[in-house]
Amino acid sequence: MASLFEMFIVFIKIGVVSFGGGYSVLSLMEKETSAHSWLADGKFQELVSVAGTAPGPIATNAATLIGYEANGLSGAIAATLGIVLPSLLIIILVAAISFRLFDNKIVKSSLYGLRPVITGVIAYSAIHFGFLSHQSSLLTWQTVATLIISAGALLAVIKYKLHPIMVILASGVAGIVLF
Amino acid sequence: MVVRLGGNTMVNEKMLMLVRMFLVFLRIGPSTFGGGYAMIPVIEKEIVTKRGWLPQSEMGNLVTIAGSAPGGVGINAAAFIGYRVGGIPGAVAAVVGITMPTFIIVCVLSLFYSVFEHQVKVAAALKGIHGAVIALIILAAYRMAKTALFDWTTKAVFAAALLLLLFTSVDQIIVMLGGIGIGIVAVVAKERRGHKAKTEKSEETKDALGLSYPEYYI
């Protein structure tokens, strides 16, 4: 059984750097999960897919799922508390010190440099989950089919304004047909 | 006697407020699928319009703070409103309220998953959903790019960060710290040369973007 406290601490660390919401920490989460061998190989991606089918931020959902897989209900609680706690503390701190903290010049210039990095991190996540995480060669049926579904999903959300939950359900059906 | 009664009433009122705070966010939690900026209009309606817990003039502040601090926009907004109304206990009540429904849903999904994960069709469906998740990540990156990349410095920082992450094993946190450093240096350098440094995309374009289509899963 993985140490609950260790899990809590790792997810606090992930929570602290989760600027730009959840997507920016997915690859970090994968790294930490395999470093602590919380999940069997290849399971992370499946869990992120499961996380996508539930309401709520995908990173928080993924944290709950990883905690549950590794340590049962207490693991789920430890991981979720860990990833949410930094947000709570930072917001309380900001609200207590000054509502105008984000008007501060140093804070503004920091965010000016940080936002493009977060954009890069999210773009990296997309590439990483799209191509790089399949160990075998780049052009497998698996990769091609995944990309076809991705392109379809993108089109459905942007052009046809379909609700993401419908897109997720449709992709699940497409998965059953294609794989 | 009277004093104690007064004290009790105050304690009860405070408890009542915390319970209300918890219940309001419990309802908001799963109502918008995904959270993120899509949650802001719902919060505005429930908190500002219906209950008057936050003046309309604070909404701008709320969106800036909730979007800039680490973590999900919905959770951050809940913490901010909870704190404004009921101090630290209020913030805790709001965050627990907004997190709990999805926590329970995810735990139930986890149970289903552990029962059905070896089913071939379930595995195939999850592979399909993986494709949709990639699409949503691309969408998130695109939306972030539209507000974050508005001059040469930010575009160069984006390219450098992406290349570092793809082709080296530099830690993500180091890259983030690097971005913060470059941001501060760039603004100072621009101001030394007498330019007015813009650190954000101008308000009008940001607002138009924020409402053009909802952002999910952030």
mmCIF file of C-alpha atoms in Angstrom:
data_model
loop_
_atom_site.group_PDB
_atom_site.id
_atom_site.type_symbol
_atom_site.label_atom_id
_atom_site.label_comp_id
_atom_site.label_asym_id
_atom_site.label_seq_id
_atom_site.Cartn_x
_atom_site.Cartn_y
_atom_site.Cartn_z
ATOM 1 C CA MET A 1 0.000 0.000 0.000
ATOM 2 C CA ALA A 2 1.431 3.320 -1.061
ATOM 3 C CA SER A 3 1.948 5.852 1.684
ATOM 4 C CA LEU A 4 -1.095 8.085 1.998
ATOM 5 C CA PHE A 5 0.943 10.956 3.347
ATOM 6 C CA GLU A 6 3.378 10.767 0.455
ATOM 7 C CA MET A 7 0.468 10.769 -1.977
ATOM 8 C CA PHE A 8 -1.039 13.806 -0.259
ATOM 9 C CA ILE A 9 2.263 15.720 -0.474
ATOM 10 C CA VAL A 10 2.822 14.885 -4.163
ATOM 11 C CA PHE A 11 -0.672 16.092 -5.059
ATOM 12 C CA ILE A 12 -0.135 19.289 -3.057
ATOM 13 C CA LYS A 13 2.920 19.905 -5.226
ATOM 14 C CA ILE A 14 0.856 19.269 -8.370
ATOM 15 C CA GLY A 15 -1.886 21.571 -7.046
ATOM 16 C CA VAL A 16 0.565 24.423 -6.469
ATOM 17 C CA VAL A 17 1.715 24.450 -10.102
ATOM 18 C CA SER A 18 -1.702 23.868 -11.698
ATOM 19 C CA PHE A 19 -1.855 27.327 -13.272
ATOM 20 C CA GLY A 20 -4.235 27.540 -16.193
ATOM 21 C CA GLY A 21 -6.445 24.866 -14.703
ATOM 22 C CA GLY A 22 -6.115 21.135 -15.047
ATOM 23 C CA TYR A 23 -4.606 20.326 -18.422
ATOM 24 C CA SER A 24 -1.261 21.855 -17.578
ATOM 25 C CA VAL A 25 -0.571 19.236 -14.894
ATOM 26 C CA LEU A 26 -1.648 16.059 -16.687
ATOM 27 C CA SER A 27 1.836 15.154 -17.907
ATOM 28 C CA LEU A 28 3.361 16.072 -14.533
ATOM 29 C CA MET A 29 0.772 13.825 -12.905
ATOM 30 C CA GLU A 30 1.714 10.981 -15.232
ATOM 31 C CA LYS A 31 5.389 11.415 -14.368
ATOM 32 C CA GLU A 32 4.773 11.394 -10.610
ATOM 33 C CA THR A 33 2.380 8.472 -10.884
ATOM 34 C CA SER A 34 4.930 6.308 -12.667
ATOM 35 C CA ALA A 35 7.778 7.495 -10.409
ATOM 36 C CA HIS A 36 5.826 6.262 -7.365
ATOM 37 C CA SER A 37 4.395 3.275 -9.304
ATOM 38 C CA TRP A 38 0.876 4.085 -8.158
ATOM 39 C CA LEU A 39 -0.638 2.555 -11.295
ATOM 40 C CA ALA A 40 0.079 -0.391 -13.552
ATOM 41 C CA ASP A 41 1.696 0.494 -16.900
ATOM 42 C CA GLY A 42 -0.625 2.075 -19.437
ATOM 43 C CA LYS A 43 -3.367 2.629 -16.923
ATOM 44 C CA PHE A 44 -2.872 6.366 -16.579
ATOM 45 C CA GLN A 45 -4.334 7.117 -20.003
ATOM 46 C CA GLU A 46 -7.371 4.987 -19.330
ATOM 47 C CA LEU A 47 -7.954 6.783 -16.051
ATOM 48 C CA VAL A 48 -7.723 10.197 -17.739
ATOM 49 C CA SER A 49 -10.402 8.993 -20.162
ATOM 50 C CA VAL A 50 -12.577 7.934 -17.228
ATOM 51 C CA ALA A 51 -11.918 11.357 -15.641
ATOM 52 C CA GLY A 52 -13.210 12.976 -18.828
ATOM 53 C CA THR A 53 -16.583 11.279 -18.514
ATOM 54 C CA ALA A 54 -17.372 12.903 -15.131
ATOM 55 C CA PRO A 55 -18.306 16.523 -14.464
ATOM 56 C CA GLY A 56 -15.681 18.667 -12.760
ATOM 57 C CA PRO A 57 -12.112 19.670 -13.625
ATOM 58 C CA ILE A 58 -10.298 16.809 -15.360
ATOM 59 C CA ALA A 59 -7.158 17.096 -13.210
ATOM 60 C CA THR A 60 -9.075 16.912 -9.935
ATOM 61 C CA ASN A 61 -11.039 13.943 -11.267
ATOM 62 C CA ALA A 62 -7.845 12.239 -12.400
ATOM 63 C CA ALA A 63 -6.328 12.810 -8.938
ATOM 64 C CA THR A 64 -9.353 11.185 -7.297
ATOM 65 C CA LEU A 65 -9.145 8.203 -9.666
ATOM 66 C CA ILE A 66 -5.405 7.689 -9.192
ATOM 67 C CA GLY A 67 -5.822 7.888 -5.410
ATOM 68 C CA TYR A 68 -8.680 5.393 -5.526
ATOM 69 C CA GLU A 69 -6.783 2.926 -7.723
ATOM 70 C CA ALA A 70 -3.666 3.056 -5.570
ATOM 71 C CA ASN A 71 -5.149 3.290 -2.090
ATOM 72 C CA GLY A 72 -8.921 2.915 -2.130
ATOM 73 C CA LEU A 73 -11.233 5.541 -0.715
ATOM 74 C CA SER A 74 -8.625 6.983 1.670
ATOM 75 C CA GLY A 75 -6.271 7.386 -1.297
ATOM 76 C CA ALA A 76 -8.973 9.181 -3.256
ATOM 77 C CA ILE A 77 -9.524 11.569 -0.348
ATOM 78 C CA ALA A 78 -5.776 12.171 0.167
ATOM 79 C CA ALA A 79 -5.147 12.916 -3.525
ATOM 80 C CA THR A 80 -8.214 15.149 -3.938
ATOM 81 C CA LEU A 81 -7.478 17.107 -0.754
ATOM 82 C CA GLY A 82 -3.878 17.474 -1.884
ATOM 83 C CA ILE A 83 -4.709 18.918 -5.290
ATOM 84 C CA VAL A 84 -7.455 21.272 -3.989
ATOM 85 C CA LEU A 85 -5.725 22.555 -0.832
ATOM 86 C CA PRO A 86 -3.175 24.850 -2.552
ATOM 87 C CA SER A 87 -5.979 26.608 -4.480
ATOM 88 C CA LEU A 88 -7.915 27.168 -1.258
ATOM 89 C CA LEU A 89 -4.899 28.487 0.668
ATOM 90 C CA ILE A 90 -3.672 30.738 -2.139
ATOM 91 C CA ILE A 91 -7.126 32.266 -2.675
ATOM 92 C CA ILE A 92 -7.563 32.866 1.067
ATOM 93 C CA LEU A 93 -4.120 34.471 1.166
ATOM 94 C CA VAL A 94 -4.885 36.705 -1.821
ATOM 95 C CA ALA A 95 -8.293 37.672 -0.439
ATOM 96 C CA ALA A 96 -6.848 38.344 3.024
ATOM 97 C CA ILE A 97 -3.792 40.358 1.993
ATOM 98 C CA SER A 98 -5.200 42.395 -0.822
ATOM 99 C CA PHE A 99 -7.805 42.029 -3.511
ATOM 100 C CA ARG A 100 -5.551 44.131 -5.643
ATOM 101 C CA LEU A 101 -2.634 41.703 -5.522
ATOM 102 C CA PHE A 102 -3.139 40.880 -9.186
ATOM 103 C CA ASP A 103 -2.735 44.593 -9.977
ATOM 104 C CA ASN A 104 0.787 44.455 -8.570
ATOM 105 C CA LYS A 105 3.441 45.032 -11.252
ATOM 106 C CA ILE A 106 5.704 42.123 -10.271
ATOM 107 C CA VAL A 107 2.732 39.736 -10.172
ATOM 108 C CA LYS A 108 1.523 41.022 -13.543
ATOM 109 C CA SER A 109 4.936 40.636 -15.177
ATOM 110 C CA SER A 110 5.312 37.161 -13.674
ATOM 111 C CA LEU A 111 1.979 36.112 -15.148
ATOM 112 C CA TYR A 112 2.985 37.750 -18.449
ATOM 113 C CA GLY A 113 5.914 35.310 -18.674
ATOM 114 C CA LEU A 114 4.104 32.377 -17.080
ATOM 115 C CA ARG A 115 1.023 32.300 -19.335
ATOM 116 C CA PRO A 116 2.930 31.471 -22.557
ATOM 117 C CA VAL A 117 4.782 28.695 -20.687
ATOM 118 C CA ILE A 118 1.454 27.245 -19.519
ATOM 119 C CA THR A 119 0.232 27.419 -23.123
ATOM 120 C CA GLY A 120 3.359 25.475 -24.103
ATOM 121 C CA VAL A 121 2.770 22.922 -21.352
ATOM 122 C CA ILE A 122 -0.817 22.327 -22.495
ATOM 123 C CA ALA A 123 0.277 22.053 -26.147
ATOM 124 C CA TYR A 124 2.939 19.584 -25.036
ATOM 125 C CA SER A 125 0.290 17.549 -23.195
ATOM 126 C CA ALA A 126 -1.772 17.322 -26.382
ATOM 127 C CA ILE A 127 1.223 16.107 -28.409
ATOM 128 C CA HIS A 128 2.353 13.806 -25.623
ATOM 129 C CA PHE A 129 -1.035 12.146 -25.222
ATOM 130 C CA GLY A 130 -1.614 12.065 -28.962
ATOM 131 C CA PHE A 131 1.620 10.488 -30.178
ATOM 132 C CA LEU A 132 4.401 10.037 -27.699
ATOM 133 C CA SER A 133 2.797 7.877 -25.080
ATOM 134 C CA HIS A 134 2.443 4.829 -27.319
ATOM 135 C CA GLN A 135 5.733 3.001 -26.909
ATOM 136 C CA SER A 136 5.631 1.295 -30.303
ATOM 137 C CA SER A 137 6.191 3.020 -33.636
ATOM 138 C CA LEU A 138 4.598 6.364 -34.385
ATOM 139 C CA LEU A 139 2.205 5.277 -37.102
ATOM 140 C CA THR A 140 0.135 2.465 -35.719
ATOM 141 C CA TRP A 141 -3.545 1.854 -36.310
ATOM 142 C CA GLN A 142 -4.029 2.909 -32.704
ATOM 143 C CA THR A 143 -2.467 6.341 -33.262
ATOM 144 C CA VAL A 144 -4.253 6.914 -36.561
ATOM 145 C CA ALA A 145 -7.650 5.952 -35.144
ATOM 146 C CA THR A 146 -7.084 8.126 -32.067
ATOM 147 C CA LEU A 147 -6.246 11.106 -34.271
ATOM 148 C CA ILE A 148 -9.302 10.542 -36.454
ATOM 149 C CA ILE A 149 -11.489 10.611 -33.337
ATOM 150 C CA SER A 150 -9.655 13.714 -32.049
ATOM 151 C CA ALA A 151 -10.184 15.570 -35.315
ATOM 152 C CA GLY A 152 -13.858 14.625 -35.338
ATOM 153 C CA ALA A 153 -14.278 15.710 -31.719
ATOM 154 C CA LEU A 154 -12.560 19.034 -32.390
ATOM 155 C CA LEU A 155 -14.814 19.690 -35.362
ATOM 156 C CA ALA A 156 -17.907 18.758 -33.354
ATOM 157 C CA VAL A 157 -17.085 21.161 -30.524
ATOM 158 C CA ILE A 158 -15.859 24.132 -32.595
ATOM 159 C CA LYS A 159 -18.066 23.984 -35.670
ATOM 160 C CA TYR A 160 -21.206 22.296 -34.457
ATOM 161 C CA LYS A 161 -20.969 23.597 -30.846
ATOM 162 C CA LEU A 162 -21.791 20.166 -29.550
ATOM 163 C CA HIS A 163 -21.664 19.819 -25.775
ATOM 164 C CA PRO A 164 -18.436 18.085 -24.699
ATOM 165 C CA ILE A 165 -20.318 15.340 -22.865
ATOM 166 C CA MET A 166 -22.041 14.414 -26.147
ATOM 167 C CA VAL A 167 -18.666 14.451 -27.886
ATOM 168 C CA ILE A 168 -17.219 12.200 -25.181
ATOM 169 C CA LEU A 169 -20.084 9.737 -25.457
ATOM 170 C CA ALA A 170 -19.837 9.710 -29.265
ATOM 171 C CA SER A 171 -16.082 9.112 -29.049
ATOM 172 C CA GLY A 172 -16.708 6.177 -26.742
ATOM 173 C CA VAL A 173 -19.008 4.655 -29.353
ATOM 174 C CA ALA A 174 -16.456 5.428 -32.097
ATOM 175 C CA GLY A 175 -13.842 3.680 -29.955
ATOM 176 C CA ILE A 176 -15.944 0.514 -29.756
ATOM 177 C CA VAL A 177 -16.332 0.558 -33.545
ATOM 178 C CA LEU A 178 -12.687 1.333 -34.399
ATOM 179 C CA PHE A 179 -10.634 -0.588 -31.837
ATOM 180 C CA MET B 1 -29.151 34.962 30.033
ATOM 181 C CA VAL B 2 -29.866 37.515 27.355
ATOM 182 C CA VAL B 3 -26.205 37.776 26.433
ATOM 183 C CA ARG B 4 -25.868 34.030 26.151
ATOM 184 C CA LEU B 5 -28.994 33.862 24.045
ATOM 185 C CA GLY B 6 -27.579 36.552 21.772
ATOM 186 C CA GLY B 7 -24.334 34.619 21.512
ATOM 187 C CA ASN B 8 -26.170 31.450 20.600
ATOM 188 C CA THR B 9 -28.185 33.195 17.930
ATOM 189 C CA MET B 10 -24.980 34.506 16.417
ATOM 190 C CA VAL B 11 -23.389 31.071 16.465
ATOM 191 C CA ASN B 12 -26.514 29.617 14.894
ATOM 192 C CA GLU B 13 -26.580 32.287 12.220
ATOM 193 C CA LYS B 14 -22.962 31.618 11.387
ATOM 194 C CA MET B 15 -23.629 27.880 11.173
ATOM 195 C CA LEU B 16 -26.663 28.552 9.001
ATOM 196 C CA MET B 17 -24.594 30.734 6.684
ATOM 197 C CA LEU B 18 -21.962 27.994 6.361
ATOM 198 C CA VAL B 19 -24.597 25.378 5.584
ATOM 199 C CA ARG B 20 -26.157 27.691 2.975
ATOM 200 C CA MET B 21 -22.766 28.368 1.426
ATOM 201 C CA PHE B 22 -22.083 24.632 1.282
ATOM 202 C CA LEU B 23 -25.470 23.864 -0.280
ATOM 203 C CA VAL B 24 -25.264 26.587 -2.940
ATOM 204 C CA PHE B 25 -21.910 25.348 -4.178
ATOM 205 C CA LEU B 26 -23.028 21.736 -3.872
ATOM 206 C CA ARG B 27 -25.664 22.611 -6.470
ATOM 207 C CA ILE B 28 -23.307 24.592 -8.699
ATOM 208 C CA GLY B 29 -20.636 21.853 -8.642
ATOM 209 C CA PRO B 30 -22.067 19.329 -11.093
ATOM 210 C CA SER B 31 -24.513 21.676 -12.857
ATOM 211 C CA THR B 32 -21.939 22.937 -15.329
ATOM 212 C CA PHE B 33 -20.190 20.035 -16.891
ATOM 213 C CA GLY B 34 -16.488 20.659 -16.613
ATOM 214 C CA GLY B 35 -16.256 23.823 -14.554
ATOM 215 C CA GLY B 36 -13.861 26.400 -15.876
ATOM 216 C CA TYR B 37 -14.997 29.769 -17.190
ATOM 217 C CA ALA B 38 -18.302 28.116 -18.133
ATOM 218 C CA MET B 39 -19.015 28.184 -14.410
ATOM 219 C CA ILE B 40 -18.670 31.964 -14.048
ATOM 220 C CA PRO B 41 -22.134 32.918 -15.423
ATOM 221 C CA VAL B 42 -23.768 30.291 -13.171
ATOM 222 C CA ILE B 43 -21.898 31.620 -10.138
ATOM 223 C CA GLU B 44 -22.834 35.182 -11.084
ATOM 224 C CA LYS B 45 -26.516 34.265 -11.276
ATOM 225 C CA GLU B 46 -26.586 32.295 -8.013
ATOM 226 C CA ILE B 47 -24.296 34.490 -5.916
ATOM 227 C CA VAL B 48 -24.630 38.041 -7.250
ATOM 228 C CA THR B 49 -28.131 38.201 -8.736
ATOM 229 C CA LYS B 50 -30.088 35.802 -6.553
ATOM 230 C CA ARG B 51 -28.355 36.114 -3.177
ATOM 231 C CA GLY B 52 -26.419 39.363 -3.328
ATOM 232 C CA TRP B 53 -23.432 37.831 -1.526
ATOM 233 C CA LEU B 54 -20.998 39.665 -3.773
ATOM 234 C CA PRO B 55 -21.515 43.095 -5.381
ATOM 235 C CA GLN B 56 -21.618 43.081 -9.180
ATOM 236 C CA SER B 57 -18.564 45.365 -9.179
ATOM 237 C CA GLU B 58 -16.483 42.545 -7.642
ATOM 238 C CA MET B 59 -17.161 40.117 -10.507
ATOM 239 C CA GLY B 60 -14.219 41.419 -12.532
ATOM 240 C CA ASN B 61 -11.886 40.900 -9.583
ATOM 241 C CA LEU B 62 -13.297 37.450 -9.024
ATOM 242 C CA VAL B 63 -12.678 36.341 -12.613
ATOM 243 C CA THR B 64 -9.112 37.716 -12.632
ATOM 244 C CA ILE B 65 -8.163 36.100 -9.330
ATOM 245 C CA ALA B 66 -9.893 32.783 -10.046
ATOM 246 C CA GLY B 67 -8.269 32.570 -13.485
ATOM 247 C CA SER B 68 -4.773 33.609 -12.403
ATOM 248 C CA ALA B 69 -4.305 31.521 -9.270
ATOM 249 C CA PRO B 70 -3.386 27.841 -9.644
ATOM 250 C CA GLY B 71 -6.259 25.357 -9.740
ATOM 251 C CA GLY B 72 -9.650 25.136 -11.394
ATOM 252 C CA VAL B 73 -11.501 28.403 -12.026
ATOM 253 C CA GLY B 74 -14.678 27.109 -10.362
ATOM 254 C CA ILE B 75 -12.928 25.968 -7.186
ATOM 255 C CA ASN B 76 -10.990 29.233 -6.946
ATOM 256 C CA ALA B 77 -14.125 31.320 -7.426
ATOM 257 C CA ALA B 78 -15.895 29.280 -4.734
ATOM 258 C CA ALA B 79 -13.022 29.820 -2.287
ATOM 259 C CA PHE B 80 -12.988 33.569 -2.988
ATOM 260 C CA ILE B 81 -16.729 34.031 -2.476
ATOM 261 C CA GLY B 82 -16.744 31.764 0.585
ATOM 262 C CA TYR B 83 -13.952 33.792 2.160
ATOM 263 C CA ARG B 84 -15.586 37.129 1.387
ATOM 264 C CA VAL B 85 -18.855 36.055 2.963
ATOM 265 C CA GLY B 86 -17.756 33.831 5.825
ATOM 266 C CA GLY B 87 -14.000 34.043 6.336
ATOM 267 C CA ILE B 88 -11.907 30.879 6.365
ATOM 268 C CA PRO B 89 -14.815 28.593 7.428
ATOM 269 C CA GLY B 90 -16.857 30.052 4.565
ATOM 270 C CA ALA B 91 -14.085 29.346 2.059
ATOM 271 C CA VAL B 92 -13.774 25.761 3.298
ATOM 272 C CA ALA B 93 -17.568 25.229 3.145
ATOM 273 C CA ALA B 94 -17.716 26.568 -0.423
ATOM 274 C CA VAL B 95 -14.773 24.476 -1.678
ATOM 275 C CA VAL B 96 -16.018 21.284 -0.014
ATOM 276 C CA GLY B 97 -19.462 21.981 -1.499
ATOM 277 C CA ILE B 98 -18.218 22.469 -5.050
ATOM 278 C CA THR B 99 -15.824 19.503 -4.905
ATOM 279 C CA MET B 100 -17.982 16.887 -3.183
ATOM 280 C CA PRO B 101 -20.515 15.996 -5.913
ATOM 281 C CA THR B 102 -17.855 15.335 -8.537
ATOM 282 C CA PHE B 103 -15.754 13.497 -5.943
ATOM 283 C CA ILE B 104 -18.626 11.097 -5.266
ATOM 284 C CA ILE B 105 -19.393 10.678 -8.978
ATOM 285 C CA VAL B 106 -15.741 9.912 -9.710
ATOM 286 C CA CYS B 107 -15.558 7.370 -6.856
ATOM 287 C CA VAL B 108 -18.616 5.578 -8.254
ATOM 288 C CA LEU B 109 -17.050 5.623 -11.738
ATOM 289 C CA SER B 110 -13.908 4.197 -10.179
ATOM 290 C CA LEU B 111 -15.908 1.252 -8.816
ATOM 291 C CA PHE B 112 -17.487 0.631 -12.227
ATOM 292 C CA TYR B 113 -14.092 0.901 -13.849
ATOM 293 C CA SER B 114 -12.527 -1.690 -11.551
ATOM 294 C CA VAL B 115 -15.372 -4.107 -12.347
ATOM 295 C CA PHE B 116 -15.468 -3.576 -16.119
ATOM 296 C CA GLU B 117 -11.913 -2.572 -17.043
ATOM 297 C CA HIS B 118 -11.100 -5.988 -18.509
ATOM 298 C CA GLN B 119 -14.096 -5.953 -20.827
ATOM 299 C CA VAL B 120 -12.864 -5.533 -24.391
ATOM 300 C CA LYS B 121 -15.629 -3.088 -25.285
ATOM 301 C CA VAL B 122 -15.035 -0.904 -22.235
ATOM 302 C CA ALA B 123 -11.322 -0.718 -23.052
ATOM 303 C CA ALA B 124 -12.169 0.214 -26.663
ATOM 304 C CA ALA B 125 -14.617 2.905 -25.548
ATOM 305 C CA LEU B 126 -11.982 4.394 -23.241
ATOM 306 C CA LYS B 127 -9.505 4.459 -26.139
ATOM 307 C CA GLY B 128 -12.091 6.384 -28.149
ATOM 308 C CA ILE B 129 -12.666 8.814 -25.283
ATOM 309 C CA HIS B 130 -8.897 9.268 -25.136
ATOM 310 C CA GLY B 131 -9.184 10.815 -28.606
ATOM 311 C CA ALA B 132 -11.874 13.227 -27.395
ATOM 312 C CA VAL B 133 -9.768 14.195 -24.371
ATOM 313 C CA ILE B 134 -6.870 15.045 -26.714
ATOM 314 C CA ALA B 135 -9.254 17.267 -28.701
ATOM 315 C CA LEU B 136 -10.309 19.060 -25.525
ATOM 316 C CA ILE B 137 -6.663 19.575 -24.548
ATOM 317 C CA ILE B 138 -5.950 21.081 -27.990
ATOM 318 C CA LEU B 139 -8.950 23.366 -27.531
ATOM 319 C CA ALA B 140 -7.692 24.466 -24.106
ATOM 320 C CA ALA B 141 -4.234 25.211 -25.549
ATOM 321 C CA TYR B 142 -5.777 27.200 -28.406
ATOM 322 C CA ARG B 143 -7.929 29.274 -26.072
ATOM 323 C CA MET B 144 -5.030 29.923 -23.728
ATOM 324 C CA ALA B 145 -2.859 30.921 -26.716
ATOM 325 C CA LYS B 146 -5.416 33.491 -27.822
ATOM 326 C CA THR B 147 -5.105 35.446 -24.577
ATOM 327 C CA ALA B 148 -1.507 34.619 -23.608
ATOM 328 C CA LEU B 149 0.382 35.042 -26.900
ATOM 329 C CA PHE B 150 -0.056 38.623 -28.018
ATOM 330 C CA ASP B 151 3.483 39.924 -28.666
ATOM 331 C CA TRP B 152 6.908 38.656 -29.761
ATOM 332 C CA THR B 153 8.144 37.970 -26.251
ATOM 333 C CA THR B 154 5.199 35.782 -25.308
ATOM 334 C CA LYS B 155 5.352 33.929 -28.646
ATOM 335 C CA ALA B 156 9.086 33.269 -28.217
ATOM 336 C CA VAL B 157 8.585 32.078 -24.618
ATOM 337 C CA PHE B 158 5.816 29.730 -25.795
ATOM 338 C CA ALA B 159 8.022 28.248 -28.551
ATOM 339 C CA ALA B 160 10.988 27.861 -26.210
ATOM 340 C CA ALA B 161 8.864 26.188 -23.525
ATOM 341 C CA LEU B 162 7.293 23.748 -25.999
ATOM 342 C CA LEU B 163 10.669 22.798 -27.501
ATOM 343 C CA LEU B 164 12.262 22.322 -24.074
ATOM 344 C CA LEU B 165 9.432 20.051 -22.961
ATOM 345 C CA LEU B 166 9.427 18.027 -26.187
ATOM 346 C CA PHE B 167 13.143 17.502 -26.686
ATOM 347 C CA THR B 168 14.802 17.751 -23.282
ATOM 348 C CA SER B 169 14.008 16.279 -19.898
ATOM 349 C CA VAL B 170 13.919 19.632 -18.107
ATOM 350 C CA ASP B 171 11.379 19.621 -15.302
ATOM 351 C CA GLN B 172 8.090 21.399 -16.072
ATOM 352 C CA ILE B 173 8.350 23.425 -12.851
ATOM 353 C CA ILE B 174 11.796 24.737 -13.878
ATOM 354 C CA VAL B 175 10.384 25.833 -17.248
ATOM 355 C CA MET B 176 7.558 27.631 -15.428
ATOM 356 C CA LEU B 177 10.002 29.429 -13.124
ATOM 357 C CA GLY B 178 12.013 30.384 -16.210
ATOM 358 C CA GLY B 179 8.897 31.914 -17.747
ATOM 359 C CA ILE B 180 8.245 33.971 -14.607
ATOM 360 C CA GLY B 181 11.875 35.185 -14.653
ATOM 361 C CA ILE B 182 11.706 36.131 -18.337
ATOM 362 C CA GLY B 183 8.402 37.942 -17.770
ATOM 363 C CA ILE B 184 9.843 40.131 -15.010
ATOM 364 C CA VAL B 185 13.083 40.829 -16.902
ATOM 365 C CA ALA B 186 11.234 41.640 -20.143
ATOM 366 C CA VAL B 187 8.888 44.120 -18.474
ATOM 367 C CA VAL B 188 11.745 45.841 -16.600
ATOM 368 C CA ALA B 189 13.839 45.995 -19.792
ATOM 369 C CA LYS B 190 10.973 47.475 -21.812
ATOM 370 C CA GLU B 191 10.300 50.106 -19.189
ATOM 371 C CA ARG B 192 14.001 51.025 -18.946
ATOM 372 C CA ARG B 193 13.918 51.788 -22.650
ATOM 373 C CA GLY B 194 10.938 54.019 -22.043
ATOM 374 C CA HIS B 195 8.291 51.768 -23.586
ATOM 375 C CA LYS B 196 5.055 51.143 -21.825
ATOM 376 C CA ALA B 197 5.035 47.417 -21.158
ATOM 377 C CA LYS B 198 1.768 45.653 -21.829
ATOM 378 C CA THR B 199 1.412 42.596 -19.613
ATOM 379 C CA GLU B 200 -2.038 41.503 -20.718
ATOM 380 C CA LYS B 201 -4.135 41.427 -23.807
ATOM 381 C CA SER B 202 -6.426 44.441 -23.782
ATOM 382 C CA GLU B 203 -9.681 44.045 -21.868
ATOM 383 C CA GLU B 204 -12.197 44.317 -24.714
ATOM 384 C CA THR B 205 -10.696 41.497 -26.752
ATOM 385 C CA LYS B 206 -10.357 39.346 -23.639
ATOM 386 C CA ASP B 207 -14.014 39.760 -22.725
ATOM 387 C CA ALA B 208 -15.223 39.099 -26.248
ATOM 388 C CA LEU B 209 -13.181 35.915 -26.269
ATOM 389 C CA GLY B 210 -14.289 34.776 -22.859
ATOM 390 C CA LEU B 211 -17.908 34.723 -23.911
ATOM 391 C CA SER B 212 -17.574 33.588 -27.515
ATOM 392 C CA TYR B 213 -17.646 29.911 -26.611
ATOM 393 C CA PRO B 214 -17.463 28.224 -23.269
ATOM 394 C CA GLU B 215 -14.332 26.614 -22.011
ATOM 395 C CA TYR B 216 -14.723 23.148 -20.626
ATOM 396 C CA TYR B 217 -12.668 20.959 -18.374
ATOM 397 C CA ILE B 218 -10.341 23.576 -16.952
#
